[in-house]
Short mmCIF file of C-alpha atoms in Angstrom, two decimals:
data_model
loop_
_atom_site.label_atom_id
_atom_site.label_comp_id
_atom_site.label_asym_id
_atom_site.label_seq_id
_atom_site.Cartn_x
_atom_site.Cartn_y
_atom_site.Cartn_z
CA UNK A 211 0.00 0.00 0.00
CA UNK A 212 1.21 3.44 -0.88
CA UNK A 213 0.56 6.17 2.05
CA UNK A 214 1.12 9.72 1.20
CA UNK A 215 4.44 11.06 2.92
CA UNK A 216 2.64 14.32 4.77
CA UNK A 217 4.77 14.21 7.76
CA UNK A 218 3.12 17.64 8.70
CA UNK A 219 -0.65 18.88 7.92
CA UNK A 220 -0.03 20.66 4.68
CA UNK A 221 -3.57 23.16 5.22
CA UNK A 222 -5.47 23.72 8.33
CA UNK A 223 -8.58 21.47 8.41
CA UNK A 224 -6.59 18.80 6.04
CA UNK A 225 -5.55 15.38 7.93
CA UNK A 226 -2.14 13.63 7.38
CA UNK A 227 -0.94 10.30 6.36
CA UNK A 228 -4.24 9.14 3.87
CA UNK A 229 -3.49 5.95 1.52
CA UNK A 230 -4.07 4.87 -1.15
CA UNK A 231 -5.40 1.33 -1.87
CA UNK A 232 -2.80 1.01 -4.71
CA UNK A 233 -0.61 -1.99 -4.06
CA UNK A 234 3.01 -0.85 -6.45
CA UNK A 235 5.85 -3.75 -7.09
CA UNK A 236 3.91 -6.25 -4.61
CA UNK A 237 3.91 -9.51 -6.26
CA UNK A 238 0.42 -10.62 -8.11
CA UNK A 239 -2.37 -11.93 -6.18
CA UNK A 240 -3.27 -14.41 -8.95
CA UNK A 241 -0.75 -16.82 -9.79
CA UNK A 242 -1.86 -16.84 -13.32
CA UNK A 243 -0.28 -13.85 -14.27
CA UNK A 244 2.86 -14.76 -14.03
CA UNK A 245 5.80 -12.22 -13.67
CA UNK A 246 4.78 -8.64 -14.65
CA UNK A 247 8.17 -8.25 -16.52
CA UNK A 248 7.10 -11.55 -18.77
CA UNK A 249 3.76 -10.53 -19.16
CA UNK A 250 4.69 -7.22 -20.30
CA UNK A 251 6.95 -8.43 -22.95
CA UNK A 252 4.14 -11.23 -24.49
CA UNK A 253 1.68 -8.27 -24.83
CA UNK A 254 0.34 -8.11 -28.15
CA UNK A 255 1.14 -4.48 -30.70
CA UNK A 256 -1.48 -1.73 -29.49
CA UNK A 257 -3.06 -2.56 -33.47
CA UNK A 258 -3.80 -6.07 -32.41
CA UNK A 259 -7.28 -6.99 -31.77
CA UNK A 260 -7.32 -7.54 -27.69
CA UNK A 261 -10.28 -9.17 -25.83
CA UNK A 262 -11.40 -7.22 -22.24
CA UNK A 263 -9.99 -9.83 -20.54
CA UNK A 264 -6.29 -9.90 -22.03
CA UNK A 265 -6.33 -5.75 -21.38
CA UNK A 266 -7.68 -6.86 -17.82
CA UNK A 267 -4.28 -9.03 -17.50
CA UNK A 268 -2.11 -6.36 -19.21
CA UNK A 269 -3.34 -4.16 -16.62
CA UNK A 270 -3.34 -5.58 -12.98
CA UNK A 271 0.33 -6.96 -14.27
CA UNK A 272 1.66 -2.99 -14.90
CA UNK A 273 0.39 -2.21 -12.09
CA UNK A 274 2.58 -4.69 -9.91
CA UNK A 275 5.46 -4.28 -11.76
CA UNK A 276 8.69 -2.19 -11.09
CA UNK A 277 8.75 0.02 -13.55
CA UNK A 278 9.69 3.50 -13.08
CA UNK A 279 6.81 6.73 -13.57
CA UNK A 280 7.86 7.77 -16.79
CA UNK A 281 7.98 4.15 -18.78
CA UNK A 282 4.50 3.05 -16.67
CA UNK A 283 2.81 6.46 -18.22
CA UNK A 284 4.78 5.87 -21.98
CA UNK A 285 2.48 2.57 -21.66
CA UNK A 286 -0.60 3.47 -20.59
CA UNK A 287 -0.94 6.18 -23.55
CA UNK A 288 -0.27 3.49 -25.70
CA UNK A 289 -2.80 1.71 -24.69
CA UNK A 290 -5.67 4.20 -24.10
CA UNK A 291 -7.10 4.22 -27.54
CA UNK A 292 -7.29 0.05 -27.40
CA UNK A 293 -8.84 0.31 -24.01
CA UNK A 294 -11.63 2.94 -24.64
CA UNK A 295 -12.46 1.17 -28.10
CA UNK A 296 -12.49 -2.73 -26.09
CA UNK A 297 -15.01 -0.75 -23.25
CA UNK A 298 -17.03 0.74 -26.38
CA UNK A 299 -17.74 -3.45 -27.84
CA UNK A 300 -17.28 -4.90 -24.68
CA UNK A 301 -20.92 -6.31 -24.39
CA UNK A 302 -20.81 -7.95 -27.69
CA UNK A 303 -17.74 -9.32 -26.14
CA UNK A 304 -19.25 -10.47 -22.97
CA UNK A 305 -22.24 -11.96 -24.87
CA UNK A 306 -20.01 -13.79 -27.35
CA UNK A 307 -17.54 -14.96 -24.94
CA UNK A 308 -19.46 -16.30 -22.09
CA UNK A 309 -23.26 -16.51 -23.49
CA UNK A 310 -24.37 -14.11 -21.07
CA UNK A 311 -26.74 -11.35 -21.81
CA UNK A 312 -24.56 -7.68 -20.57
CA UNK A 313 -25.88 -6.08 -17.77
CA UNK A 314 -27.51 -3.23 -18.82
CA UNK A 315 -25.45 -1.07 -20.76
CA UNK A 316 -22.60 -2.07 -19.52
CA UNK A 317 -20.28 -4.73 -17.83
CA UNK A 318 -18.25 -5.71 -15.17
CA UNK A 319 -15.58 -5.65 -17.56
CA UNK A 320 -15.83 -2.27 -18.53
CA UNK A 321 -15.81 -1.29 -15.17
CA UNK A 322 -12.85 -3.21 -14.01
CA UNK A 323 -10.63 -1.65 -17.14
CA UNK A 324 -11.89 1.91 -15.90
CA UNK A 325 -10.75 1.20 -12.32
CA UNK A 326 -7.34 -0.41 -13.54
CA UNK A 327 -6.85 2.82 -15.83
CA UNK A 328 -7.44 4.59 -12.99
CA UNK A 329 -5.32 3.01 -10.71
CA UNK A 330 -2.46 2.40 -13.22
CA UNK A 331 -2.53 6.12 -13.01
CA UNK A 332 -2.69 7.11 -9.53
CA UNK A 333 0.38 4.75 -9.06
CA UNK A 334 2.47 6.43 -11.57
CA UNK A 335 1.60 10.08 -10.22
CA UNK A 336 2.37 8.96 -6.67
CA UNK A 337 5.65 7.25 -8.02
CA UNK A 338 6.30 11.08 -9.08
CA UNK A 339 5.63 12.73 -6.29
CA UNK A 340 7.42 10.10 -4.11
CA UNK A 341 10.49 10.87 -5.92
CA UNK A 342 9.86 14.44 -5.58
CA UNK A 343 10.66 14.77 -10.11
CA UNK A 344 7.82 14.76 -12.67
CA UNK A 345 8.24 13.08 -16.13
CA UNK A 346 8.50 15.40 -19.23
CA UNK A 347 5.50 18.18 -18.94
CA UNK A 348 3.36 16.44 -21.87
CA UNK A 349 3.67 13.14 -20.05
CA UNK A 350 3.14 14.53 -16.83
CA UNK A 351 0.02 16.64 -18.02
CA UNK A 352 -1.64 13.55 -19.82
CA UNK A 353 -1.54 11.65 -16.80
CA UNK A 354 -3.51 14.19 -14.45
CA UNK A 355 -6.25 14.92 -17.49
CA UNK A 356 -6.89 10.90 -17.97
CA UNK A 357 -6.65 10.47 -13.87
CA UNK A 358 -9.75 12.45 -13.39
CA UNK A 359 -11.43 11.41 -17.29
CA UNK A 360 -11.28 8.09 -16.12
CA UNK A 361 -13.11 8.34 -12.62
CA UNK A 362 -15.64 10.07 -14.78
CA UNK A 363 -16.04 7.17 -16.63
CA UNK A 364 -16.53 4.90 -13.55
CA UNK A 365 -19.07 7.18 -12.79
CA UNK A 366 -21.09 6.75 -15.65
CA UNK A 367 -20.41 3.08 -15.86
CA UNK A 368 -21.79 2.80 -12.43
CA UNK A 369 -24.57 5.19 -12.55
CA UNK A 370 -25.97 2.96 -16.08
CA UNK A 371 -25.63 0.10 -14.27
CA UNK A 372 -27.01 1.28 -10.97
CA UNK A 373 -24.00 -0.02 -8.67
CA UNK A 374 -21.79 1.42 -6.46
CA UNK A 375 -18.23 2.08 -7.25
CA UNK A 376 -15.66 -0.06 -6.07
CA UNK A 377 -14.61 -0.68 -2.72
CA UNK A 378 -12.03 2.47 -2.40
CA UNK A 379 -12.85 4.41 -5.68
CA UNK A 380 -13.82 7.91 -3.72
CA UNK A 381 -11.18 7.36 -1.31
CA UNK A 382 -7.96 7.04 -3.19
CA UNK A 383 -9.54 10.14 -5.64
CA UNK A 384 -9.63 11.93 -2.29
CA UNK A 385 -6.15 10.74 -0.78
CA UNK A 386 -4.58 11.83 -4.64
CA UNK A 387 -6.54 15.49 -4.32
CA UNK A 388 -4.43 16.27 -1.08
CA UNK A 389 -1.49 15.58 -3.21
CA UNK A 390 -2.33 17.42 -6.32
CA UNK A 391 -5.00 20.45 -5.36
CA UNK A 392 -2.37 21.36 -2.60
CA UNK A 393 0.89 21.35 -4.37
CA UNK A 394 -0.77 23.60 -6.92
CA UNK A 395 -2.14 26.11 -3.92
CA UNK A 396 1.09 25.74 -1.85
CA UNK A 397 4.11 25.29 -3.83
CA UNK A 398 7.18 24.88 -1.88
CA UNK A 399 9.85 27.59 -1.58
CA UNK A 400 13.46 27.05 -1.56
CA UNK A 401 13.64 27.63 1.77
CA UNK A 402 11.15 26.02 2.93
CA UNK A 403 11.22 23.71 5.72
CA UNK A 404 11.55 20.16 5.92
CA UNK A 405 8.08 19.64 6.66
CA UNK A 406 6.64 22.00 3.65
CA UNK A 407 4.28 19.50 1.65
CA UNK A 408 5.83 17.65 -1.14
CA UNK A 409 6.52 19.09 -4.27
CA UNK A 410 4.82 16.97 -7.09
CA UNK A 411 6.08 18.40 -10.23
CA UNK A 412 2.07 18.97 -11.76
CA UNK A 413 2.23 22.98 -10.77
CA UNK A 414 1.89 23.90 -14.37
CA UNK A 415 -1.21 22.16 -14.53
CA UNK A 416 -3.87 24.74 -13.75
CA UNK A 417 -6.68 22.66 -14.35
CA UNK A 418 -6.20 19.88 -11.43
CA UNK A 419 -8.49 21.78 -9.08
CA UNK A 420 -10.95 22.43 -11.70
CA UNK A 421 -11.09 18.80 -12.85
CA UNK A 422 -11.45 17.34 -9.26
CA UNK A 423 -14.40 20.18 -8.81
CA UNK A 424 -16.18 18.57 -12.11
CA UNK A 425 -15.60 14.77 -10.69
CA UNK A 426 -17.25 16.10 -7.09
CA UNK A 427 -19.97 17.62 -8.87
CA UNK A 428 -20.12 14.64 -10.74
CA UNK A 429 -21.16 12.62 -7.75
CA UNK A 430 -23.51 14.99 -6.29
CA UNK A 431 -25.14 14.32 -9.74
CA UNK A 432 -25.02 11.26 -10.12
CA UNK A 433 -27.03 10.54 -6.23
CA UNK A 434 -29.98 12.13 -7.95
CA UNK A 435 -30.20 11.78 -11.79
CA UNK A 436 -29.26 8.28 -11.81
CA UNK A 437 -31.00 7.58 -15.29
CA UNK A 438 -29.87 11.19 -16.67
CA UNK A 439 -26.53 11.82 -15.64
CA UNK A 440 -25.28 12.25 -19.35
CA UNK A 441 -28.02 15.05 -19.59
CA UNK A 442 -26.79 17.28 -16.99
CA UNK A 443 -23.20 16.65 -17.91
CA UNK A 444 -23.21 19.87 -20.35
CA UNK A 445 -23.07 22.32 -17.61
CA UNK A 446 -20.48 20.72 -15.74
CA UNK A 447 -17.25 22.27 -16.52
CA UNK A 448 -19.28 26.06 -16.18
CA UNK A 449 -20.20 24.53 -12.36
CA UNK A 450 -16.96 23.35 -11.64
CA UNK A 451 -15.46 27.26 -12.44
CA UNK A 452 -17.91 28.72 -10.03
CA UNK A 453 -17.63 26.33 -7.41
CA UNK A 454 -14.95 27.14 -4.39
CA UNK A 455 -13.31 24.05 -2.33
CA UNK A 456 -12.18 25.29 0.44
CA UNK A 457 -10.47 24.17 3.77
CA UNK A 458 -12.57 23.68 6.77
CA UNK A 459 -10.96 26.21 8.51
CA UNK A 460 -12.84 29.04 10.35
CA UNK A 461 -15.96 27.34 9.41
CA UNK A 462 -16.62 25.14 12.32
CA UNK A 463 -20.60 25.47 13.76
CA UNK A 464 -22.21 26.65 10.05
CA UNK A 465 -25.28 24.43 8.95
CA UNK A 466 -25.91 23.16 5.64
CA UNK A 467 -22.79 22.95 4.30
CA UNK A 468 -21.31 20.47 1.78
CA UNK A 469 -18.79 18.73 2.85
CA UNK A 470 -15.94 15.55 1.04
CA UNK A 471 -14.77 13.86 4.13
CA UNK A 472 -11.35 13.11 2.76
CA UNK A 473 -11.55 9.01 5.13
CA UNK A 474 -14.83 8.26 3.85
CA UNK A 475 -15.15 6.18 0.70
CA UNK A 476 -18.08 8.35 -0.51
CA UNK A 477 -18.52 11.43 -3.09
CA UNK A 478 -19.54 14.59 -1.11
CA UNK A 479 -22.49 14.59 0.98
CA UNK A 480 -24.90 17.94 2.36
CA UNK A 481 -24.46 18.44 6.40
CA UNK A 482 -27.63 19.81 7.50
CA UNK A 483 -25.99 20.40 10.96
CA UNK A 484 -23.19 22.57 12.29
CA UNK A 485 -19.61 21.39 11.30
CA UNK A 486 -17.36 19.73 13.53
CA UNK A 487 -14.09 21.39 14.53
CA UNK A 488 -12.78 17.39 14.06
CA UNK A 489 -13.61 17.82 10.64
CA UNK A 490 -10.60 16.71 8.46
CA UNK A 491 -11.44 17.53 4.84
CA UNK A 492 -12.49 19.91 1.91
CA UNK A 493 -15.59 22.30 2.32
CA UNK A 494 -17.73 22.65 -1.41
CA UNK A 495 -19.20 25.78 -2.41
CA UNK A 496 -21.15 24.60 -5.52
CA UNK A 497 -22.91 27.79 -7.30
CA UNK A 498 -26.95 28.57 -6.33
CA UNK A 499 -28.29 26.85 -9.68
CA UNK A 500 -26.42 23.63 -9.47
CA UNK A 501 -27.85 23.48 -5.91
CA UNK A 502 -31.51 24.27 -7.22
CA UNK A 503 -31.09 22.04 -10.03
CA UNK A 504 -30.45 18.99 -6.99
CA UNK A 505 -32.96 20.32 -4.83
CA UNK A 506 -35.83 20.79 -7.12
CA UNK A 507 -34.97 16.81 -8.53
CA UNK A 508 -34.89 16.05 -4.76
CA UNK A 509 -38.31 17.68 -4.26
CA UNK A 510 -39.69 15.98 -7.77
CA UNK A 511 -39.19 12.70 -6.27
CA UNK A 512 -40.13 12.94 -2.59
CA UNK A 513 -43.79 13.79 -4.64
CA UNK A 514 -43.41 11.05 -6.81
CA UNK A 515 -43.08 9.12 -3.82
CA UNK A 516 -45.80 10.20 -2.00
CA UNK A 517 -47.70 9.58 -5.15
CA UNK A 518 -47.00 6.30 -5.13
CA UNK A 519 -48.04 5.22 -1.65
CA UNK A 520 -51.21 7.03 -1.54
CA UNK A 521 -54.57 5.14 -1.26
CA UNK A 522 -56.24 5.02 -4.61
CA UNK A 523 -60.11 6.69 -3.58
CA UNK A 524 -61.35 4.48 -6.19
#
């Protein structure tokens, strides 16, 4: 397991020591795979026609292998294109391969590759910022963009399906914001002390906070339009730029405020009662229409509800 190195709190209000649920270099779980390093090497051209399955293998074998941050991202690039286009046929796949009708519009194996991608990703940034030296800018900025694009697309995948994420989805995204969002908001100085927060090499990269807005916006959306999350998707980015995440700091006792508990496996969640001053996490500020838009769908089916359980007169 990989455990973020933040000896001291790097923001008031922010805990210390989260981790990530990213195992990096630990030998296989399944014996089948063989050694990464072999695996690696047998892996068919990125042209090659790849079954869910074989990407699947590719996968969980980079990600317990020993390569370094810069050859693990040089991979996964590679391979995006195959990936998105195996997710895009993978219930013809399913269907042909095991006889089973897909689930939905979906599959477990598109979900799997989305949380490998994802994964595969987080381990290379934290490889990074371990070390404290980014890869080349280009590399470095593709990996942050298709971090967060890809947790959008276990959000959809999960919302179409109408399952939960996996078992530690929201909290390694959380555990990877305290490394990104707060390298961008407090670099490092020169003279900084020993305990100054990490630097990660993504400062460049103005969008992180902005993307990690749309993805927590994403999940306040997707706990109420669970059969029209792709409709209210459009307005997302415009959201995101309006919406402040802040620390919890100075706002201990205020009602009503959303909050992304930064130990809780969970997309953010409304408090309807004062804050705790134990709080450890970031406070959301989401703009007055997106909060309408969630508490007028709210209010549309509390009444379809109550529709439904009333006595017919006839």
């Amino acid at each position: 397991m990989m455990t973020l190195q933040t000896s001291a709190r790097p923001a008031p209000g922010l805990p210390t020591g989260l981790t990530l649920s990213i195992p990096i270099g630990e030998p296989a779980s399944s014996g089948s795979l063989g050694s990464a390093s072999g695996l690696l090497a047998a892996v068919p051209s990125v042209g090659d026609r790849i079954t869910p399955a074989k990407l699947i293998e590719m996968l969980q074998a980079l990600l317990t292998s020993d390569l370094d941050a810069a050859a693990r991202l040089r991979f996964l690039r590679a391979w995006k294109a195959p990936l998105l286009a195996s997710c895009e046929h993978t219930g013809a796949h399913v269907g042909e391969e095991t006889g089973e009708r897909p689930m939905g519009s979906g599959s477990v194996f598109e979900g799997r590759l989305y949380r490998l991608m994802f994964r595969n990703l987080a381990a290379a940034i934290e490889l990074t910022a371990n070390r404290q030296r980014a890869p080349d800018a280009d590399l470095s900025g593709w990996a942050v963009r298709n971090l967060f694009h890809f947790f959008q697309y276990q959000i959809r995948h999960a919302a179409r399906l109408q399952i939960p994420l996996p078992a530690g989805s929201w909290r390694d995204l959380h555990a990877l914001s305290v490394r990104l969002v707060v390298s961008t908001r407090y670099p490092r100085s020169v003279d900084a002390s020993r305990d100054a927060y990490p630097v990660v090499g993504y400062q460049g990269i103005r969008s992180i906070e902005l993307r990690y807005k749309e993805i927590l916006l994403l999940g306040l959306i997707a706990q109420v339009f669970v059969n029209a999350i792709q409709d209210r998707m459009s307005g997302l980015s415009s959201w995101a730029v309006e919406t402040r995440l802040e620390t919890p700091f100075g706002l201990s006792g205020q009602r009503g405020l959303w909050l992304v508990d930064l130990a809780d496996d969970a997309p953010p969640c409304e408090c309807a009662g004062p804050l705790s001053p134990d709080f450890r996490g970031w406070v959301l500020f989401p703009p007055l229409d997106f909060v309408r838009m969630l508490d007028s769908a709210r209010l549309s089916e509390t009444s379809d509800r109550g529709r439904a359980v009333r006595p017919s007169p006839f």
